[in-house]
Amino acid sequence: MSSASNDAQGVNIDTMSLDQLNSVKQQQEARLEQLTAQYHQLRAVSARLSTARSSLNAIPVNGTGEGREIMIPLTESLYAPGKIVDPNKVLVELGAGFFVEKSAKDAIKVLERKGKVVDANSDNVMAAAEASSRNVQAVQQAMQGKMMEIQARQQGISYKNKMEGMKQ
């Protein structure tokens, strides 16, 4: 959405009124805010996946992890004591509330694949947010140009009136 050319939607901001520019700016700012929130959510998911991988890697699967005492999260702030029965069998969420039993090694692979998808989505959202930010800046520049144009026109009219008044 540059001032010299059309953006992907075919909108030429040079031909827009100040009110139209303000409306476009508000839309782009709202989009930028949504994309930023989505980006932060994806980064939080990525961090949780990374923590899950680290936790799985910390449990020995060669028999020494069996019977190990752990704290089982019931909610984000509520835990119950528990013991690991078989450190090589874990439940992994595939998505939408579906879980599957996997070996620790396979569970780590699932978490790594999910992490790659989340990271790719995060990169795409960041690129869209950067484009939206550039759009906001372009609209702001166009608005400043329009304001300067209006101000120059008003000064020209004022100067013209002043000169006409001196001729009389």
mmCIF file of C-alpha atoms in Angstrom:
data_model
loop_
_atom_site.group_PDB
_atom_site.id
_atom_site.type_symbol
_atom_site.label_atom_id
_atom_site.label_comp_id
_atom_site.label_asym_id
_atom_site.label_seq_id
_atom_site.Cartn_x
_atom_site.Cartn_y
_atom_site.Cartn_z
ATOM 1 C CA MET A 1 0.000 0.000 0.000
ATOM 2 C CA SER A 2 2.506 2.601 -1.108
ATOM 3 C CA SER A 3 1.577 6.139 -2.012
ATOM 4 C CA ALA A 4 2.860 5.738 -5.573
ATOM 5 C CA SER A 5 1.215 2.445 -6.499
ATOM 6 C CA ASN A 6 -1.653 0.134 -5.730
ATOM 7 C CA ASP A 7 -1.492 -2.550 -3.039
ATOM 8 C CA ALA A 8 -2.600 -6.169 -3.402
ATOM 9 C CA GLN A 9 -6.241 -5.120 -3.072
ATOM 10 C CA GLY A 10 -5.903 -2.435 -5.765
ATOM 11 C CA VAL A 11 -6.406 0.563 -3.490
ATOM 12 C CA ASN A 12 -4.582 3.726 -4.520
ATOM 13 C CA ILE A 13 -4.204 5.765 -1.351
ATOM 14 C CA ASP A 14 -3.195 8.888 -3.309
ATOM 15 C CA THR A 15 -6.756 9.308 -4.574
ATOM 16 C CA MET A 16 -8.424 8.846 -1.177
ATOM 17 C CA SER A 17 -9.862 11.591 0.984
ATOM 18 C CA LEU A 18 -8.532 12.217 4.469
ATOM 19 C CA ASP A 19 -11.592 10.471 5.970
ATOM 20 C CA GLN A 20 -11.069 7.436 3.750
ATOM 21 C CA LEU A 21 -7.389 7.329 4.660
ATOM 22 C CA ASN A 22 -8.264 7.490 8.341
ATOM 23 C CA SER A 23 -10.689 4.582 7.900
ATOM 24 C CA VAL A 24 -8.059 2.498 6.079
ATOM 25 C CA LYS A 25 -5.512 3.342 8.774
ATOM 26 C CA GLN A 26 -7.888 2.188 11.510
ATOM 27 C CA GLN A 27 -8.568 -1.065 9.635
ATOM 28 C CA GLN A 28 -4.860 -1.719 9.180
ATOM 29 C CA GLU A 29 -4.114 -0.921 12.830
ATOM 30 C CA ALA A 30 -6.845 -3.356 13.934
ATOM 31 C CA ARG A 31 -5.419 -6.011 11.595
ATOM 32 C CA LEU A 32 -1.930 -5.365 12.951
ATOM 33 C CA GLU A 33 -3.202 -5.736 16.508
ATOM 34 C CA GLN A 34 -4.892 -9.066 15.665
ATOM 35 C CA LEU A 35 -1.800 -10.375 13.903
ATOM 36 C CA THR A 36 0.400 -9.355 16.820
ATOM 37 C CA ALA A 37 -1.888 -11.185 19.268
ATOM 38 C CA GLN A 38 -1.889 -14.249 17.012
ATOM 39 C CA TYR A 39 1.909 -14.133 16.795
ATOM 40 C CA HIS A 40 2.216 -14.038 20.599
ATOM 41 C CA GLN A 41 -0.170 -16.989 20.903
ATOM 42 C CA LEU A 42 1.892 -19.009 18.433
ATOM 43 C CA ARG A 43 5.105 -18.169 20.288
ATOM 44 C CA ALA A 44 3.474 -19.325 23.542
ATOM 45 C CA VAL A 45 2.456 -22.623 21.892
ATOM 46 C CA SER A 46 6.006 -23.037 20.585
ATOM 47 C CA ALA A 47 7.379 -22.471 24.090
ATOM 48 C CA ARG A 48 4.983 -25.088 25.531
ATOM 49 C CA LEU A 49 6.029 -27.611 22.870
ATOM 50 C CA SER A 50 9.672 -26.930 23.627
ATOM 51 C CA THR A 51 9.043 -27.388 27.349
ATOM 52 C CA ALA A 52 7.251 -30.680 26.646
ATOM 53 C CA ARG A 53 10.196 -31.924 24.559
ATOM 54 C CA SER A 54 12.635 -30.918 27.307
ATOM 55 C CA SER A 55 10.507 -32.648 29.933
ATOM 56 C CA LEU A 56 10.400 -35.856 27.918
ATOM 57 C CA ASN A 57 14.151 -35.739 27.373
ATOM 58 C CA ALA A 58 14.655 -35.337 31.131
ATOM 59 C CA ILE A 59 12.900 -38.619 31.944
ATOM 60 C CA PRO A 60 15.239 -41.596 31.634
ATOM 61 C CA VAL A 61 13.610 -44.377 29.614
ATOM 62 C CA ASN A 62 16.160 -47.088 30.422
ATOM 63 C CA GLY A 63 14.299 -48.280 33.522
ATOM 64 C CA THR A 64 15.641 -45.716 36.010
ATOM 65 C CA GLY A 65 12.707 -43.399 35.307
ATOM 66 C CA GLU A 66 10.170 -45.954 36.445
ATOM 67 C CA GLY A 67 8.703 -45.131 39.865
ATOM 68 C CA ARG A 68 10.129 -41.619 39.731
ATOM 69 C CA GLU A 69 7.966 -39.147 41.625
ATOM 70 C CA ILE A 70 6.608 -36.200 39.675
ATOM 71 C CA MET A 71 4.028 -33.454 40.072
ATOM 72 C CA ILE A 72 1.101 -33.887 37.685
ATOM 73 C CA PRO A 73 -0.554 -30.639 36.585
ATOM 74 C CA LEU A 74 -4.317 -30.719 37.049
ATOM 75 C CA THR A 75 -4.651 -27.054 36.065
ATOM 76 C CA GLU A 76 -2.105 -24.291 35.490
ATOM 77 C CA SER A 77 -1.930 -23.686 39.236
ATOM 78 C CA LEU A 78 -2.927 -27.042 40.728
ATOM 79 C CA TYR A 79 -0.670 -30.120 40.888
ATOM 80 C CA ALA A 80 -0.992 -33.605 42.340
ATOM 81 C CA PRO A 81 1.878 -35.937 43.259
ATOM 82 C CA GLY A 82 2.306 -38.986 41.051
ATOM 83 C CA LYS A 83 4.724 -41.684 39.970
ATOM 84 C CA ILE A 84 5.871 -42.670 36.510
ATOM 85 C CA VAL A 85 4.696 -46.197 35.758
ATOM 86 C CA ASP A 86 6.337 -46.626 32.335
ATOM 87 C CA PRO A 87 8.602 -43.770 31.236
ATOM 88 C CA ASN A 88 8.537 -44.998 27.639
ATOM 89 C CA LYS A 89 4.745 -44.635 27.219
ATOM 90 C CA VAL A 90 3.232 -41.168 27.082
ATOM 91 C CA LEU A 91 0.036 -39.624 25.737
ATOM 92 C CA VAL A 92 0.555 -36.955 23.096
ATOM 93 C CA GLU A 93 -2.161 -34.554 21.986
ATOM 94 C CA LEU A 94 -2.528 -34.646 18.229
ATOM 95 C CA GLY A 95 -4.927 -31.720 18.222
ATOM 96 C CA ALA A 96 -8.590 -30.948 18.839
ATOM 97 C CA GLY A 97 -8.513 -32.985 22.064
ATOM 98 C CA PHE A 98 -7.308 -36.211 20.421
ATOM 99 C CA PHE A 99 -4.550 -38.066 22.242
ATOM 100 C CA VAL A 100 -2.469 -41.050 21.192
ATOM 101 C CA GLU A 101 -0.128 -43.247 23.181
ATOM 102 C CA LYS A 102 3.447 -43.047 21.907
ATOM 103 C CA SER A 103 6.888 -44.066 23.027
ATOM 104 C CA ALA A 104 8.909 -41.198 24.464
ATOM 105 C CA LYS A 105 11.078 -41.188 21.334
ATOM 106 C CA ASP A 106 8.066 -41.026 18.997
ATOM 107 C CA ALA A 107 6.382 -38.423 21.186
ATOM 108 C CA ILE A 108 9.444 -36.187 20.847
ATOM 109 C CA LYS A 109 9.222 -36.569 17.049
ATOM 110 C CA VAL A 110 5.539 -35.569 17.125
ATOM 111 C CA LEU A 111 6.356 -32.536 19.272
ATOM 112 C CA GLU A 112 9.189 -31.553 16.928
ATOM 113 C CA ARG A 113 6.878 -31.775 13.880
ATOM 114 C CA LYS A 114 4.222 -29.716 15.644
ATOM 115 C CA GLY A 115 6.899 -27.215 16.651
ATOM 116 C CA LYS A 116 8.032 -26.825 13.036
ATOM 117 C CA VAL A 117 4.462 -26.193 11.905
ATOM 118 C CA VAL A 118 3.905 -23.648 14.672
ATOM 119 C CA ASP A 119 7.209 -21.918 13.867
ATOM 120 C CA ALA A 120 6.334 -21.754 10.156
ATOM 121 C CA ASN A 121 2.908 -20.313 10.976
ATOM 122 C CA SER A 122 4.566 -17.862 13.338
ATOM 123 C CA ASP A 123 6.913 -16.720 10.559
ATOM 124 C CA ASN A 124 3.954 -16.255 8.182
ATOM 125 C CA VAL A 125 2.021 -14.237 10.751
ATOM 126 C CA MET A 126 5.096 -12.100 11.432
ATOM 127 C CA ALA A 127 5.480 -11.396 7.702
ATOM 128 C CA ALA A 128 1.809 -10.392 7.489
ATOM 129 C CA ALA A 129 2.199 -8.154 10.560
ATOM 130 C CA GLU A 130 5.235 -6.472 9.024
ATOM 131 C CA ALA A 131 3.292 -5.859 5.799
ATOM 132 C CA SER A 132 0.384 -4.440 7.794
ATOM 133 C CA SER A 133 2.778 -2.189 9.705
ATOM 134 C CA ARG A 134 4.194 -0.907 6.411
ATOM 135 C CA ASN A 135 0.626 -0.254 5.248
ATOM 136 C CA VAL A 136 -0.099 1.779 8.378
ATOM 137 C CA GLN A 137 3.068 3.819 7.799
ATOM 138 C CA ALA A 138 2.185 4.404 4.139
ATOM 139 C CA VAL A 139 -1.304 5.576 5.070
ATOM 140 C CA GLN A 140 0.106 7.857 7.776
ATOM 141 C CA GLN A 141 2.487 9.397 5.245
ATOM 142 C CA ALA A 142 -0.365 9.874 2.780
ATOM 143 C CA MET A 143 -2.427 11.514 5.522
ATOM 144 C CA GLN A 144 0.448 13.851 6.387
ATOM 145 C CA GLY A 145 0.790 14.723 2.703
ATOM 146 C CA LYS A 146 -2.932 15.480 2.469
ATOM 147 C CA MET A 147 -2.734 17.628 5.603
ATOM 148 C CA MET A 148 0.210 19.574 4.184
ATOM 149 C CA GLU A 149 -1.663 19.977 0.907
ATOM 150 C CA ILE A 150 -4.734 21.328 2.712
ATOM 151 C CA GLN A 151 -2.590 23.643 4.814
ATOM 152 C CA ALA A 152 -0.733 24.940 1.726
ATOM 153 C CA ARG A 153 -4.038 25.498 -0.069
ATOM 154 C CA GLN A 154 -5.391 27.445 2.918
ATOM 155 C CA GLN A 155 -2.215 29.540 3.098
ATOM 156 C CA GLY A 156 -2.452 30.207 -0.646
ATOM 157 C CA ILE A 157 -6.063 31.336 -0.299
ATOM 158 C CA SER A 158 -5.129 33.503 2.665
ATOM 159 C CA TYR A 159 -2.216 35.043 0.727
ATOM 160 C CA LYS A 160 -4.420 35.599 -2.333
ATOM 161 C CA ASN A 161 -7.076 37.326 -0.204
ATOM 162 C CA LYS A 162 -4.414 39.447 1.454
ATOM 163 C CA MET A 163 -2.969 40.501 -1.933
ATOM 164 C CA GLU A 164 -6.423 41.302 -3.321
ATOM 165 C CA GLY A 165 -7.086 43.415 -0.236
ATOM 166 C CA MET A 166 -3.884 45.441 -0.852
ATOM 167 C CA LYS A 167 -4.844 46.146 -4.481
ATOM 168 C CA GLN A 168 -8.041 47.875 -3.451
#
